Amino acid sequence: MRSSDAVLTTVLPEPGLDHVPTPAGPVERLVDGGDLDCGSGLLLLITRSMRRLGEGGHLGIRSAEPSVTVDLPEWADLVGHDIVARHAQSESGPWWFVVEKAGAQTSTVFSTGSRTPVGQRLWVYSNFDCNLACDYCCSQSSPKAQARRFPVETARQAFEEFGAIGGREVFITGGEPFMHPDLGALVEAAEGLERTVLTNAMILQRGRRREVLEALDRSVTLQVSLDSATADLHDRQRGAGSWSKALSGIELAASLGFRVRIAATLYDEDPAGVRDLHRRLDSLHIAAEDRVIRPVAQEGFADQGIHVSLGNLEPEPTLTVDGAWWHPVAVTNPNMRIADAPLPVSEVIGVVRDAVAVQDAATAAGREVFRCA
């Protein structure tokens, strides 16, 4: 799979016109997919634009990726839309398509057995500034990062809407959420939902942040990053002295009555190191179900790790102050962007559900549509 360096756009008609001209014919909207294939972001762009068309509306799609000439007709067949025109600028592309929207789109999501149902869980980036600059941070957070803080009023609207459409879990992440000056109000806005705050636990011991911690409802879970049983690996990845401060934060949170979940992020899963970590967590009385060991994703600051795409990354809709994304590890990847604003949440969830429905329908039909290589 390739990622695109092109500027990916949805083109609307100019004022006074009701269509956008293309070599394949006039359309109401045009998606320019650059050299993205369907598995690396084009599917999201198409799905997002299709939701804004009425029945019988025409979407134009331009692509320089040869696999789209096979995958796009597969997609249209799965969803029920019609490709009513196509044009090749040359034998090597780019290619233009005009797709007519059907009255009803594919909506059945086939269960994979382990996936969290779309619409049950929502992630929110409270902010992007952080007291650490971890070498694999997927969000490129650091002390020098722009704060990009999520407004409390926007959070209230998002959580209210999310709950109304059946949402259950909210994960508040960052950056370091305890650097958000209104974290308490942000967490309170999600009252009635299962709430988890992700933190490095290093700045909880005193001052205003200690006050915020103590004021949080004890139904809130704290998920703390701890990468190793001893300081060596954790400090190498996150910064000198971070392990001992994280350990102190874990002990403080537990002593105050919070449920503490531990998440370790590893480039390579060393069996001995993992066993040692579990022993350390045993000594801290962290329950087995509250231990998460995850690989580094090649996103953000990480120049190595697992390459992620729509094809191998289960959707976990994620809001930031300036948009919505397929998954929290992909908020620096423009190809994983769902929307340009965090609201309305129903639109964000709808785009993800439509995309997942097509992926699952393709799998159920035994088709190799939206391949990633």
Short mmCIF file of C-alpha atoms in Angstrom, two decimals, residues 56-365:
data_model
loop_
_atom_site.label_atom_id
_atom_site.label_comp_id
_atom_site.label_asym_id
_atom_site.label_seq_id
_atom_site.Cartn_x
_atom_site.Cartn_y
_atom_site.Cartn_z
CA GLY A 56 -29.48 9.56 -7.81
CA GLY A 57 -26.71 12.08 -7.14
CA HIS A 58 -23.42 11.79 -8.99
CA LEU A 59 -19.99 11.59 -7.37
CA GLY A 60 -16.86 12.03 -9.46
CA ILE A 61 -13.72 10.16 -8.46
CA ARG A 62 -10.25 10.85 -9.82
CA SER A 63 -7.41 8.44 -9.07
CA ALA A 64 -3.84 7.86 -10.22
CA GLU A 65 -3.70 4.42 -8.54
CA PRO A 66 -4.14 1.51 -11.03
CA SER A 67 -5.69 -0.86 -8.46
CA VAL A 68 -8.67 1.48 -8.15
CA THR A 69 -9.78 0.49 -11.66
CA VAL A 70 -10.52 -2.96 -10.21
CA ASP A 71 -11.44 -2.08 -6.62
CA LEU A 72 -13.85 0.75 -7.38
CA PRO A 73 -16.23 -1.36 -9.49
CA GLU A 74 -16.09 -4.01 -6.75
CA TRP A 75 -17.02 -1.37 -4.17
CA ALA A 76 -19.90 -0.07 -6.28
CA ASP A 77 -21.22 -3.59 -6.79
CA LEU A 78 -21.04 -4.36 -3.05
CA VAL A 79 -22.80 -1.16 -2.04
CA GLY A 80 -25.32 -1.08 -4.89
CA HIS A 81 -24.20 2.13 -6.62
CA ASP A 82 -23.73 2.35 -10.40
CA ILE A 83 -20.61 3.49 -12.23
CA VAL A 84 -22.27 5.39 -15.05
CA ALA A 85 -19.16 6.75 -16.75
CA ARG A 86 -15.40 6.37 -16.73
CA HIS A 87 -12.49 7.97 -18.54
CA ALA A 88 -8.77 7.22 -18.74
CA GLN A 89 -6.55 10.21 -19.39
CA SER A 90 -3.93 7.81 -20.77
CA GLU A 91 -3.07 4.12 -20.52
CA SER A 92 -1.23 4.85 -17.30
CA GLY A 93 -3.95 7.07 -15.84
CA PRO A 94 -5.18 9.01 -14.07
CA TRP A 95 -8.67 7.54 -14.20
CA TRP A 96 -11.99 9.33 -13.75
CA PHE A 97 -15.26 7.74 -12.65
CA VAL A 98 -18.82 8.97 -12.23
CA VAL A 99 -20.80 7.01 -9.62
CA GLU A 100 -24.55 7.33 -9.26
CA LYS A 101 -25.79 6.93 -5.69
CA ALA A 102 -28.32 4.18 -5.08
CA GLY A 103 -31.32 4.61 -2.81
CA ALA A 104 -29.92 2.47 0.01
CA GLN A 105 -26.37 1.58 0.88
CA THR A 106 -24.98 -1.60 2.40
CA SER A 107 -25.59 -1.36 6.15
CA THR A 108 -25.07 -4.84 7.52
CA VAL A 109 -21.88 -5.19 9.55
CA PHE A 110 -20.71 -8.77 9.70
CA SER A 111 -19.26 -9.73 13.07
CA THR A 112 -15.58 -10.62 13.27
CA GLY A 113 -16.03 -12.02 16.75
CA SER A 114 -13.59 -9.78 18.64
CA ARG A 115 -14.12 -6.29 17.24
CA THR A 116 -15.67 -3.65 19.48
CA PRO A 117 -18.95 -2.75 17.74
CA VAL A 118 -18.72 0.57 15.91
CA GLY A 119 -20.59 3.17 17.92
CA GLN A 120 -19.87 1.63 21.32
CA ARG A 121 -16.50 3.33 21.96
CA LEU A 122 -15.35 6.89 21.32
CA TRP A 123 -11.87 8.37 21.77
CA VAL A 124 -11.22 12.05 22.42
CA TYR A 125 -7.85 13.78 22.33
CA SER A 126 -8.14 16.29 25.17
CA ASN A 127 -4.92 18.02 24.07
CA PHE A 128 -1.63 17.41 22.26
CA ASP A 129 0.90 19.06 24.56
CA CYS A 130 2.75 16.69 26.89
CA ASN A 131 5.49 16.68 29.49
CA LEU A 132 7.19 13.86 27.52
CA ALA A 133 8.32 13.40 23.92
CA CYS A 134 8.21 9.60 23.59
CA ASP A 135 10.16 8.37 20.57
CA TYR A 136 7.17 6.41 19.22
CA CYS A 137 4.35 8.86 20.04
CA CYS A 138 1.68 8.38 17.39
CA SER A 139 0.22 11.83 18.02
CA GLN A 140 3.57 13.68 17.92
CA SER A 141 2.91 15.10 21.37
CA SER A 142 5.69 16.84 23.29
CA PRO A 143 6.35 19.89 25.46
CA LYS A 144 6.76 21.86 22.21
CA ALA A 145 3.55 20.64 20.54
CA GLN A 146 0.61 22.97 20.06
CA ALA A 147 -1.91 22.29 22.83
CA ARG A 148 -4.94 21.97 20.49
CA ARG A 149 -7.20 21.59 23.52
CA PHE A 150 -10.64 20.05 23.17
CA PRO A 151 -13.27 22.56 24.39
CA VAL A 152 -15.50 21.44 27.26
CA GLU A 153 -18.68 22.63 25.53
CA THR A 154 -17.83 20.67 22.38
CA ALA A 155 -17.17 17.63 24.57
CA ARG A 156 -20.59 18.00 26.24
CA GLN A 157 -22.30 18.05 22.86
CA ALA A 158 -20.23 15.12 21.59
CA PHE A 159 -20.83 12.94 24.65
CA GLU A 160 -24.54 13.75 24.79
CA GLU A 161 -24.95 12.82 21.13
CA PHE A 162 -22.77 9.73 21.52
CA GLY A 163 -24.85 8.49 24.45
CA ALA A 164 -28.09 9.16 22.57
CA ILE A 165 -27.02 6.90 19.68
CA GLY A 166 -26.10 4.04 22.01
CA GLY A 167 -22.48 4.80 22.89
CA ARG A 168 -21.05 3.27 26.05
CA GLU A 169 -17.30 3.96 26.46
CA VAL A 170 -15.27 7.16 26.29
CA PHE A 171 -11.45 7.17 26.32
CA ILE A 172 -9.82 10.57 26.95
CA THR A 173 -6.22 10.65 25.75
CA GLY A 174 -3.52 13.11 24.71
CA GLY A 175 -0.86 14.51 24.90
CA GLU A 176 -1.05 14.38 28.64
CA PRO A 177 -4.69 14.93 29.65
CA PHE A 178 -3.71 16.26 33.09
CA MET A 179 -2.13 19.24 31.28
CA HIS A 180 -5.61 20.26 30.06
CA PRO A 181 -6.69 23.05 32.45
CA ASP A 182 -10.32 21.86 32.38
CA LEU A 183 -9.77 18.10 32.50
CA GLY A 184 -12.16 17.69 35.42
CA ALA A 185 -14.99 19.34 33.51
CA LEU A 186 -14.11 17.35 30.39
CA VAL A 187 -14.40 14.07 32.30
CA GLU A 188 -17.57 15.23 34.04
CA ALA A 189 -19.12 15.97 30.65
CA ALA A 190 -18.99 12.23 29.91
CA GLU A 191 -20.90 11.28 33.08
CA GLY A 192 -23.18 8.30 32.45
CA LEU A 193 -20.65 6.69 30.10
CA GLU A 194 -17.79 4.37 31.01
CA ARG A 195 -14.83 6.76 31.29
CA THR A 196 -11.11 6.08 30.97
CA VAL A 197 -8.37 8.71 31.14
CA LEU A 198 -4.97 7.82 29.66
CA THR A 199 -2.00 9.35 31.45
CA ASN A 200 1.73 8.92 31.97
CA ALA A 201 0.96 9.48 35.71
CA MET A 202 4.08 11.61 36.18
CA ILE A 203 2.49 14.93 37.17
CA LEU A 204 -0.20 13.78 39.60
CA GLN A 205 1.65 14.11 42.89
CA ARG A 206 1.07 17.75 43.85
CA GLY A 207 -0.55 21.08 43.08
CA ARG A 208 -3.54 21.64 40.85
CA ARG A 209 -3.19 18.30 39.06
CA ARG A 210 -3.30 16.42 42.37
CA GLU A 211 -6.49 18.34 43.17
CA VAL A 212 -8.00 17.41 39.80
CA LEU A 213 -7.10 13.75 40.36
CA GLU A 214 -8.61 13.64 43.84
CA ALA A 215 -11.79 15.33 42.61
CA LEU A 216 -12.43 12.78 39.85
CA ASP A 217 -15.25 10.31 40.40
CA ARG A 218 -13.86 6.92 41.39
CA SER A 219 -15.85 5.30 38.59
CA VAL A 220 -13.22 6.75 36.23
CA THR A 221 -10.49 4.32 35.15
CA LEU A 222 -6.91 5.57 34.79
CA GLN A 223 -4.86 3.89 32.06
CA VAL A 224 -1.17 4.45 32.77
CA SER A 225 1.73 3.88 30.40
CA LEU A 226 4.44 1.58 31.79
CA ASP A 227 6.64 -0.11 29.20
CA SER A 228 8.88 -2.32 31.33
CA ALA A 229 9.43 -3.91 34.73
CA THR A 230 12.50 -1.75 35.38
CA ALA A 231 13.53 1.73 34.33
CA ASP A 232 15.88 0.81 31.48
CA LEU A 233 13.52 0.26 28.55
CA HIS A 234 10.78 2.62 29.73
CA ASP A 235 13.21 5.50 30.23
CA ARG A 236 14.93 4.80 26.92
CA GLN A 237 11.63 5.15 25.08
CA ARG A 238 10.05 7.90 27.18
CA GLY A 239 12.83 9.87 28.87
CA ALA A 240 15.18 9.65 31.86
CA GLY A 241 13.41 9.40 35.20
CA SER A 242 9.98 8.77 33.70
CA TRP A 243 9.67 5.17 34.97
CA SER A 244 10.05 5.98 38.67
CA LYS A 245 7.60 8.90 38.41
CA ALA A 246 5.08 6.72 36.57
CA LEU A 247 5.37 4.08 39.28
CA SER A 248 4.72 6.69 41.96
CA GLY A 249 1.68 7.90 40.03
CA ILE A 250 0.32 4.37 39.73
CA GLU A 251 0.68 3.81 43.46
CA LEU A 252 -0.98 7.15 44.22
CA ALA A 253 -3.96 6.48 41.93
CA ALA A 254 -4.47 3.03 43.42
CA SER A 255 -4.25 4.41 46.97
CA LEU A 256 -6.99 6.92 46.13
CA GLY A 257 -9.31 4.13 45.03
CA PHE A 258 -9.09 4.37 41.25
CA ARG A 259 -9.15 1.35 38.98
CA VAL A 260 -5.75 1.39 37.27
CA ARG A 261 -5.09 -0.20 33.89
CA ILE A 262 -1.51 -0.52 32.61
CA ALA A 263 -0.56 -0.22 28.95
CA ALA A 264 2.91 -1.16 27.68
CA THR A 265 4.05 -0.13 24.21
CA LEU A 266 6.87 -2.21 22.72
CA TYR A 267 8.85 -2.24 19.49
CA ASP A 268 9.67 -5.92 19.97
CA GLU A 269 7.86 -8.23 22.35
CA ASP A 270 10.69 -9.81 24.31
CA PRO A 271 9.18 -12.81 26.19
CA ALA A 272 11.49 -12.43 29.17
CA GLY A 273 10.80 -8.71 29.42
CA VAL A 274 7.05 -9.30 29.20
CA ARG A 275 7.22 -11.94 31.95
CA ASP A 276 9.16 -9.53 34.16
CA LEU A 277 6.58 -6.81 33.50
CA HIS A 278 3.75 -9.12 34.52
CA ARG A 279 5.58 -9.94 37.75
CA ARG A 280 5.95 -6.24 38.46
CA LEU A 281 2.24 -5.71 37.81
CA ASP A 282 1.44 -8.62 40.11
CA SER A 283 3.33 -6.82 42.87
CA LEU A 284 1.28 -3.68 42.17
CA HIS A 285 -1.97 -5.72 42.38
CA ILE A 286 -2.97 -4.83 38.80
CA ALA A 287 -5.68 -7.25 37.68
CA ALA A 288 -4.91 -9.47 34.67
CA GLU A 289 -7.75 -7.93 32.65
CA ASP A 290 -6.23 -4.48 33.25
CA ARG A 291 -2.99 -5.17 31.38
CA VAL A 292 -2.54 -4.12 27.75
CA ILE A 293 0.61 -4.89 25.72
CA ARG A 294 0.58 -3.27 22.31
CA PRO A 295 3.02 -2.87 19.43
CA VAL A 296 4.41 0.42 18.16
CA ALA A 297 2.51 1.73 15.14
CA GLN A 298 4.59 3.39 12.44
CA GLU A 299 2.79 6.70 12.87
CA GLY A 300 3.68 10.08 14.33
CA PHE A 301 7.24 10.13 15.69
CA ALA A 302 7.79 6.39 15.08
CA ASP A 303 9.97 5.64 12.05
CA GLN A 304 9.52 1.90 12.55
CA GLY A 305 6.80 -0.41 13.82
CA ILE A 306 3.63 -1.88 12.38
CA HIS A 307 2.32 -0.17 9.27
CA VAL A 308 -1.40 0.54 9.78
CA SER A 309 -4.18 1.04 7.26
CA LEU A 310 -7.94 0.64 6.96
CA GLY A 311 -7.24 -2.98 6.11
CA ASN A 312 -5.49 -3.95 9.35
CA LEU A 313 -6.65 -1.36 11.88
CA GLU A 314 -9.98 -2.02 13.59
CA PRO A 315 -11.99 1.22 13.68
CA GLU A 316 -12.10 3.19 16.91
CA PRO A 317 -13.66 6.58 16.01
CA THR A 318 -11.55 9.39 17.46
CA LEU A 319 -12.25 13.10 17.91
CA THR A 320 -9.76 15.94 18.07
CA VAL A 321 -10.48 19.64 18.27
CA ASP A 322 -9.93 19.89 14.51
CA GLY A 323 -11.43 16.69 13.12
CA ALA A 324 -12.32 13.04 13.43
CA TRP A 325 -10.21 9.99 12.64
CA TRP A 326 -10.47 6.25 12.05
CA HIS A 327 -8.35 5.31 15.08
CA PRO A 328 -6.42 7.07 17.90
CA VAL A 329 -3.01 5.87 16.63
CA ALA A 330 -3.62 7.50 13.24
CA VAL A 331 -4.38 11.13 14.13
CA THR A 332 -1.30 12.41 12.28
CA ASN A 333 -2.19 10.45 9.14
CA PRO A 334 -4.33 12.53 6.74
CA ASN A 335 -5.45 9.37 4.96
CA MET A 336 -7.22 8.20 8.13
CA ARG A 337 -9.22 11.41 8.57
CA ILE A 338 -13.00 10.99 8.61
CA ALA A 339 -14.18 14.57 9.07
CA ASP A 340 -12.85 18.12 9.37
CA ALA A 341 -14.71 18.79 12.63
CA PRO A 342 -15.54 16.63 15.67
CA LEU A 343 -19.29 17.23 15.37
CA PRO A 344 -21.75 15.81 14.59
CA VAL A 345 -20.70 12.50 16.15
CA SER A 346 -23.48 10.66 14.30
CA GLU A 347 -21.87 11.62 10.99
CA VAL A 348 -18.47 10.36 12.16
CA ILE A 349 -19.92 7.04 13.34
CA GLY A 350 -21.97 6.79 10.15
CA VAL A 351 -18.94 7.10 7.88
CA VAL A 352 -17.10 4.42 9.85
CA ARG A 353 -20.10 2.07 9.80
CA ASP A 354 -20.51 2.48 6.05
CA ALA A 355 -16.81 1.77 5.44
CA VAL A 356 -16.81 -1.26 7.74
CA ALA A 357 -19.95 -2.61 6.12
CA VAL A 358 -18.27 -2.61 2.73
CA GLN A 359 -15.09 -4.22 4.10
CA ASP A 360 -17.07 -6.95 5.82
CA ALA A 361 -19.31 -7.54 2.82
CA ALA A 362 -16.20 -7.97 0.67
CA THR A 363 -14.76 -10.46 3.16
CA ALA A 364 -18.03 -12.39 3.33
CA ALA A 365 -18.15 -12.55 -0.47
#
